[in-house]
Amino acid sequence: MKCQYCNCTDSKVIDSRPTEEGSSIRRRRECINCGRRFTTYEKIEMAPLMVVKRDGRREAFDPQKIKSGILHACEKLPVSMQQIDAMCTRIEQNAYSAMDAEIASHRIGDMVMAELKAVNDVAYVRFAAVYRKFTDLGTFMDELQKLVNESKGE
């Protein structure tokens, strides 16, 4: 493993433990060259999963895109990195558990929306505004009204 500080390839593992979700192993390493410590994660290499976009194009599933979208939606909100990582892990596991070689992008978007809704309403609305392509204030207000009605228990 290459040190992120000095690019040396020699390091030793100081601590190793499974993550909370149990989907990967967290390793604390120390660089032999500079002595600085860094963290790496080891996880199972998954079979390739293709995402079918709305226009019919196919591209490889990229969990980083999901994390990036969630990070953007949660910016400046009280959502911890642990919560974000847990959401990303659940979404990735659900995408792969479909047992298909392909998944529609709208299914992934729906999974992200469900996770965000459970964690933070503002993040949910931010993501929905981009994902559902709100084109005017009316559609935006409709989505907000649904959220208000659900929180009141209607």
PDB file of C-alpha atoms in Angstrom:
ATOM      1  CA  MET A   1       0.000   0.000   0.000  1.00  0.00           C
ATOM      2  CA  LYS A   2       1.414   3.364  -1.030  1.00  0.00           C
ATOM      3  CA  CYS A   3       1.826   6.008   1.707  1.00  0.00           C
ATOM      4  CA  GLN A   4      -0.314   9.063   0.952  1.00  0.00           C
ATOM      5  CA  TYR A   5       2.366  11.363   2.383  1.00  0.00           C
ATOM      6  CA  CYS A   6       5.662  10.160   0.869  1.00  0.00           C
ATOM      7  CA  ASN A   7       4.529   7.575  -1.745  1.00  0.00           C
ATOM      8  CA  CYS A   8       6.660   4.850  -0.155  1.00  0.00           C
ATOM      9  CA  THR A   9       5.229   1.381  -0.787  1.00  0.00           C
ATOM     10  CA  ASP A  10       6.434  -0.128   2.509  1.00  0.00           C
ATOM     11  CA  SER A  11       4.060   0.050   5.454  1.00  0.00           C
ATOM     12  CA  LYS A  12       3.083  -2.112   8.373  1.00  0.00           C
ATOM     13  CA  VAL A  13      -0.389  -2.834   9.714  1.00  0.00           C
ATOM     14  CA  ILE A  14      -0.809  -1.521  13.264  1.00  0.00           C
ATOM     15  CA  ASP A  15      -4.490  -2.300  13.803  1.00  0.00           C
ATOM     16  CA  SER A  16      -7.085  -4.238  11.836  1.00  0.00           C
ATOM     17  CA  ARG A  17     -10.829  -4.459  12.535  1.00  0.00           C
ATOM     18  CA  PRO A  18     -14.100  -4.883  10.650  1.00  0.00           C
ATOM     19  CA  THR A  19     -16.194  -1.790   9.953  1.00  0.00           C
ATOM     20  CA  GLU A  20     -19.527  -1.358  11.720  1.00  0.00           C
ATOM     21  CA  GLU A  21     -21.432  -2.624   8.684  1.00  0.00           C
ATOM     22  CA  GLY A  22     -19.122  -5.636   8.404  1.00  0.00           C
ATOM     23  CA  SER A  23     -18.679  -5.029   4.674  1.00  0.00           C
ATOM     24  CA  SER A  24     -14.998  -4.142   4.849  1.00  0.00           C
ATOM     25  CA  ILE A  25     -11.930  -4.268   7.051  1.00  0.00           C
ATOM     26  CA  ARG A  26     -10.356  -1.057   8.347  1.00  0.00           C
ATOM     27  CA  ARG A  27      -6.583  -1.157   8.675  1.00  0.00           C
ATOM     28  CA  ARG A  28      -4.375   1.428  10.399  1.00  0.00           C
ATOM     29  CA  ARG A  29      -0.966   1.452   8.775  1.00  0.00           C
ATOM     30  CA  GLU A  30       2.349   3.091   9.534  1.00  0.00           C
ATOM     31  CA  CYS A  31       4.753   4.055   6.767  1.00  0.00           C
ATOM     32  CA  ILE A  32       8.191   2.482   7.172  1.00  0.00           C
ATOM     33  CA  ASN A  33       9.843   5.482   5.481  1.00  0.00           C
ATOM     34  CA  CYS A  34       8.246   8.571   7.098  1.00  0.00           C
ATOM     35  CA  GLY A  35       6.543   7.016  10.142  1.00  0.00           C
ATOM     36  CA  ARG A  36       3.175   8.691   9.485  1.00  0.00           C
ATOM     37  CA  ARG A  37      -0.025   6.743   9.912  1.00  0.00           C
ATOM     38  CA  PHE A  38      -2.935   6.340   7.530  1.00  0.00           C
ATOM     39  CA  THR A  39      -6.076   4.243   7.173  1.00  0.00           C
ATOM     40  CA  THR A  40      -6.958   1.822   4.390  1.00  0.00           C
ATOM     41  CA  TYR A  41     -10.082  -0.244   3.777  1.00  0.00           C
ATOM     42  CA  GLU A  42     -10.221  -3.712   2.297  1.00  0.00           C
ATOM     43  CA  LYS A  43     -13.462  -4.953   0.780  1.00  0.00           C
ATOM     44  CA  ILE A  44     -14.690  -7.746  -1.436  1.00  0.00           C
ATOM     45  CA  GLU A  45     -14.362  -7.116  -5.145  1.00  0.00           C
ATOM     46  CA  MET A  46     -17.860  -7.230  -6.516  1.00  0.00           C
ATOM     47  CA  ALA A  47     -18.942  -8.600  -9.885  1.00  0.00           C
ATOM     48  CA  PRO A  48     -19.410  -5.795 -12.402  1.00  0.00           C
ATOM     49  CA  LEU A  49     -22.778  -4.062 -12.225  1.00  0.00           C
ATOM     50  CA  MET A  50     -23.974  -1.883 -15.077  1.00  0.00           C
ATOM     51  CA  VAL A  51     -26.240   1.113 -14.587  1.00  0.00           C
ATOM     52  CA  VAL A  52     -28.821   1.721 -17.309  1.00  0.00           C
ATOM     53  CA  LYS A  53     -29.291   5.473 -17.700  1.00  0.00           C
ATOM     54  CA  ARG A  54     -32.571   7.141 -18.691  1.00  0.00           C
ATOM     55  CA  ASP A  55     -31.399   7.552 -22.298  1.00  0.00           C
ATOM     56  CA  GLY A  56     -30.472   3.855 -22.559  1.00  0.00           C
ATOM     57  CA  ARG A  57     -26.702   4.275 -22.151  1.00  0.00           C
ATOM     58  CA  ARG A  58     -24.935   1.847 -19.857  1.00  0.00           C
ATOM     59  CA  GLU A  59     -22.044   2.607 -17.558  1.00  0.00           C
ATOM     60  CA  ALA A  60     -20.268   0.803 -14.747  1.00  0.00           C
ATOM     61  CA  PHE A  61     -21.745   1.212 -11.274  1.00  0.00           C
ATOM     62  CA  ASP A  62     -19.654   3.739  -9.355  1.00  0.00           C
ATOM     63  CA  PRO A  63     -20.321   4.009  -5.603  1.00  0.00           C
ATOM     64  CA  GLN A  64     -18.296   7.246  -5.536  1.00  0.00           C
ATOM     65  CA  LYS A  65     -20.990   8.952  -7.632  1.00  0.00           C
ATOM     66  CA  ILE A  66     -23.559   8.043  -5.008  1.00  0.00           C
ATOM     67  CA  LYS A  67     -21.340   9.312  -2.208  1.00  0.00           C
ATOM     68  CA  SER A  68     -20.663  12.529  -4.104  1.00  0.00           C
ATOM     69  CA  GLY A  69     -24.385  13.175  -4.597  1.00  0.00           C
ATOM     70  CA  ILE A  70     -25.134  12.460  -0.956  1.00  0.00           C
ATOM     71  CA  LEU A  71     -22.259  14.670   0.214  1.00  0.00           C
ATOM     72  CA  HIS A  72     -23.534  17.493  -1.960  1.00  0.00           C
ATOM     73  CA  ALA A  73     -27.089  17.110  -0.632  1.00  0.00           C
ATOM     74  CA  CYS A  74     -25.861  17.020   2.982  1.00  0.00           C
ATOM     75  CA  GLU A  75     -23.475  19.956   2.679  1.00  0.00           C
ATOM     76  CA  LYS A  76     -23.662  22.268   5.720  1.00  0.00           C
ATOM     77  CA  LEU A  77     -26.225  20.023   7.424  1.00  0.00           C
ATOM     78  CA  PRO A  78     -25.850  18.052  10.668  1.00  0.00           C
ATOM     79  CA  VAL A  79     -25.208  14.731   8.917  1.00  0.00           C
ATOM     80  CA  SER A  80     -22.039  12.909   9.983  1.00  0.00           C
ATOM     81  CA  MET A  81     -19.607  11.127   7.684  1.00  0.00           C
ATOM     82  CA  GLN A  82     -20.519   7.909   9.497  1.00  0.00           C
ATOM     83  CA  GLN A  83     -24.160   8.381   8.489  1.00  0.00           C
ATOM     84  CA  ILE A  84     -23.140   9.150   4.892  1.00  0.00           C
ATOM     85  CA  ASP A  85     -20.860   6.108   4.705  1.00  0.00           C
ATOM     86  CA  ALA A  86     -23.597   3.905   6.169  1.00  0.00           C
ATOM     87  CA  MET A  87     -26.125   5.198   3.606  1.00  0.00           C
ATOM     88  CA  CYS A  88     -23.676   4.564   0.763  1.00  0.00           C
ATOM     89  CA  THR A  89     -22.958   1.046   2.013  1.00  0.00           C
ATOM     90  CA  ARG A  90     -26.665   0.184   2.250  1.00  0.00           C
ATOM     91  CA  ILE A  91     -27.366   1.558  -1.229  1.00  0.00           C
ATOM     92  CA  GLU A  92     -24.434  -0.352  -2.719  1.00  0.00           C
ATOM     93  CA  GLN A  93     -25.510  -3.574  -0.982  1.00  0.00           C
ATOM     94  CA  ASN A  94     -29.085  -3.145  -2.203  1.00  0.00           C
ATOM     95  CA  ALA A  95     -27.914  -2.491  -5.765  1.00  0.00           C
ATOM     96  CA  TYR A  96     -25.814  -5.659  -5.792  1.00  0.00           C
ATOM     97  CA  SER A  97     -28.419  -7.760  -3.964  1.00  0.00           C
ATOM     98  CA  ALA A  98     -30.791  -7.439  -6.928  1.00  0.00           C
ATOM     99  CA  MET A  99     -28.692 -10.273  -8.408  1.00  0.00           C
ATOM    100  CA  ASP A 100     -28.889  -8.765 -11.887  1.00  0.00           C
ATOM    101  CA  ALA A 101     -26.023  -7.604 -14.055  1.00  0.00           C
ATOM    102  CA  GLU A 102     -27.857  -4.306 -14.625  1.00  0.00           C
ATOM    103  CA  ILE A 103     -29.829  -1.819 -12.556  1.00  0.00           C
ATOM    104  CA  ALA A 104     -31.812   1.187 -13.753  1.00  0.00           C
ATOM    105  CA  SER A 105     -30.462   4.554 -12.624  1.00  0.00           C
ATOM    106  CA  HIS A 106     -33.910   5.568 -11.358  1.00  0.00           C
ATOM    107  CA  ARG A 107     -33.836   2.640  -8.889  1.00  0.00           C
ATOM    108  CA  ILE A 108     -30.532   3.892  -7.491  1.00  0.00           C
ATOM    109  CA  GLY A 109     -31.938   7.427  -7.283  1.00  0.00           C
ATOM    110  CA  ASP A 110     -34.981   6.129  -5.415  1.00  0.00           C
ATOM    111  CA  MET A 111     -32.712   4.288  -2.949  1.00  0.00           C
ATOM    112  CA  VAL A 112     -30.712   7.482  -2.344  1.00  0.00           C
ATOM    113  CA  MET A 113     -33.906   9.475  -1.815  1.00  0.00           C
ATOM    114  CA  ALA A 114     -35.230   6.929   0.695  1.00  0.00           C
ATOM    115  CA  GLU A 115     -31.960   6.981   2.657  1.00  0.00           C
ATOM    116  CA  LEU A 116     -31.799  10.790   2.697  1.00  0.00           C
ATOM    117  CA  LYS A 117     -35.443  11.092   3.727  1.00  0.00           C
ATOM    118  CA  ALA A 118     -34.763   8.909   6.757  1.00  0.00           C
ATOM    119  CA  VAL A 119     -31.750  11.018   7.777  1.00  0.00           C
ATOM    120  CA  ASN A 120     -32.492  14.662   6.932  1.00  0.00           C
ATOM    121  CA  ASP A 121     -35.481  16.290   5.208  1.00  0.00           C
ATOM    122  CA  VAL A 122     -33.466  19.211   3.827  1.00  0.00           C
ATOM    123  CA  ALA A 123     -30.908  16.873   2.236  1.00  0.00           C
ATOM    124  CA  TYR A 124     -33.802  14.870   0.787  1.00  0.00           C
ATOM    125  CA  VAL A 125     -35.351  17.975  -0.805  1.00  0.00           C
ATOM    126  CA  ARG A 126     -31.972  19.138  -2.139  1.00  0.00           C
ATOM    127  CA  PHE A 127     -31.361  15.775  -3.786  1.00  0.00           C
ATOM    128  CA  ALA A 128     -34.938  15.561  -5.061  1.00  0.00           C
ATOM    129  CA  ALA A 129     -34.642  18.995  -6.686  1.00  0.00           C
ATOM    130  CA  VAL A 130     -31.804  17.733  -8.885  1.00  0.00           C
ATOM    131  CA  TYR A 131     -32.912  14.108  -9.277  1.00  0.00           C
ATOM    132  CA  ARG A 132     -36.527  14.867 -10.147  1.00  0.00           C
ATOM    133  CA  LYS A 133     -35.433  17.859 -12.248  1.00  0.00           C
ATOM    134  CA  PHE A 134     -37.793  20.391 -10.725  1.00  0.00           C
ATOM    135  CA  THR A 135     -38.362  22.893 -13.497  1.00  0.00           C
ATOM    136  CA  ASP A 136     -40.587  25.350 -11.685  1.00  0.00           C
ATOM    137  CA  LEU A 137     -41.615  26.434  -8.234  1.00  0.00           C
ATOM    138  CA  GLY A 138     -44.919  24.524  -8.450  1.00  0.00           C
ATOM    139  CA  THR A 139     -43.327  21.064  -8.699  1.00  0.00           C
ATOM    140  CA  PHE A 140     -40.897  22.006  -5.951  1.00  0.00           C
ATOM    141  CA  MET A 141     -43.745  23.120  -3.690  1.00  0.00           C
ATOM    142  CA  ASP A 142     -45.691  19.914  -4.445  1.00  0.00           C
ATOM    143  CA  GLU A 143     -42.750  17.835  -3.193  1.00  0.00           C
ATOM    144  CA  LEU A 144     -42.419  20.003  -0.084  1.00  0.00           C
ATOM    145  CA  GLN A 145     -46.154  19.656   0.600  1.00  0.00           C
ATOM    146  CA  LYS A 146     -45.884  15.838   0.391  1.00  0.00           C
ATOM    147  CA  LEU A 147     -43.065  15.972   2.909  1.00  0.00           C
ATOM    148  CA  VAL A 148     -45.039  18.216   5.269  1.00  0.00           C
ATOM    149  CA  ASN A 149     -48.099  15.952   5.010  1.00  0.00           C
ATOM    150  CA  GLU A 150     -46.014  12.847   5.771  1.00  0.00           C
ATOM    151  CA  SER A 151     -44.434  14.480   8.811  1.00  0.00           C
ATOM    152  CA  LYS A 152     -47.913  15.365  10.129  1.00  0.00           C
ATOM    153  CA  GLY A 153     -48.996  11.764   9.653  1.00  0.00           C
ATOM    154  CA  GLU A 154     -51.620  12.447   6.989  1.00  0.00           C
TER     155      GLU A 154
END
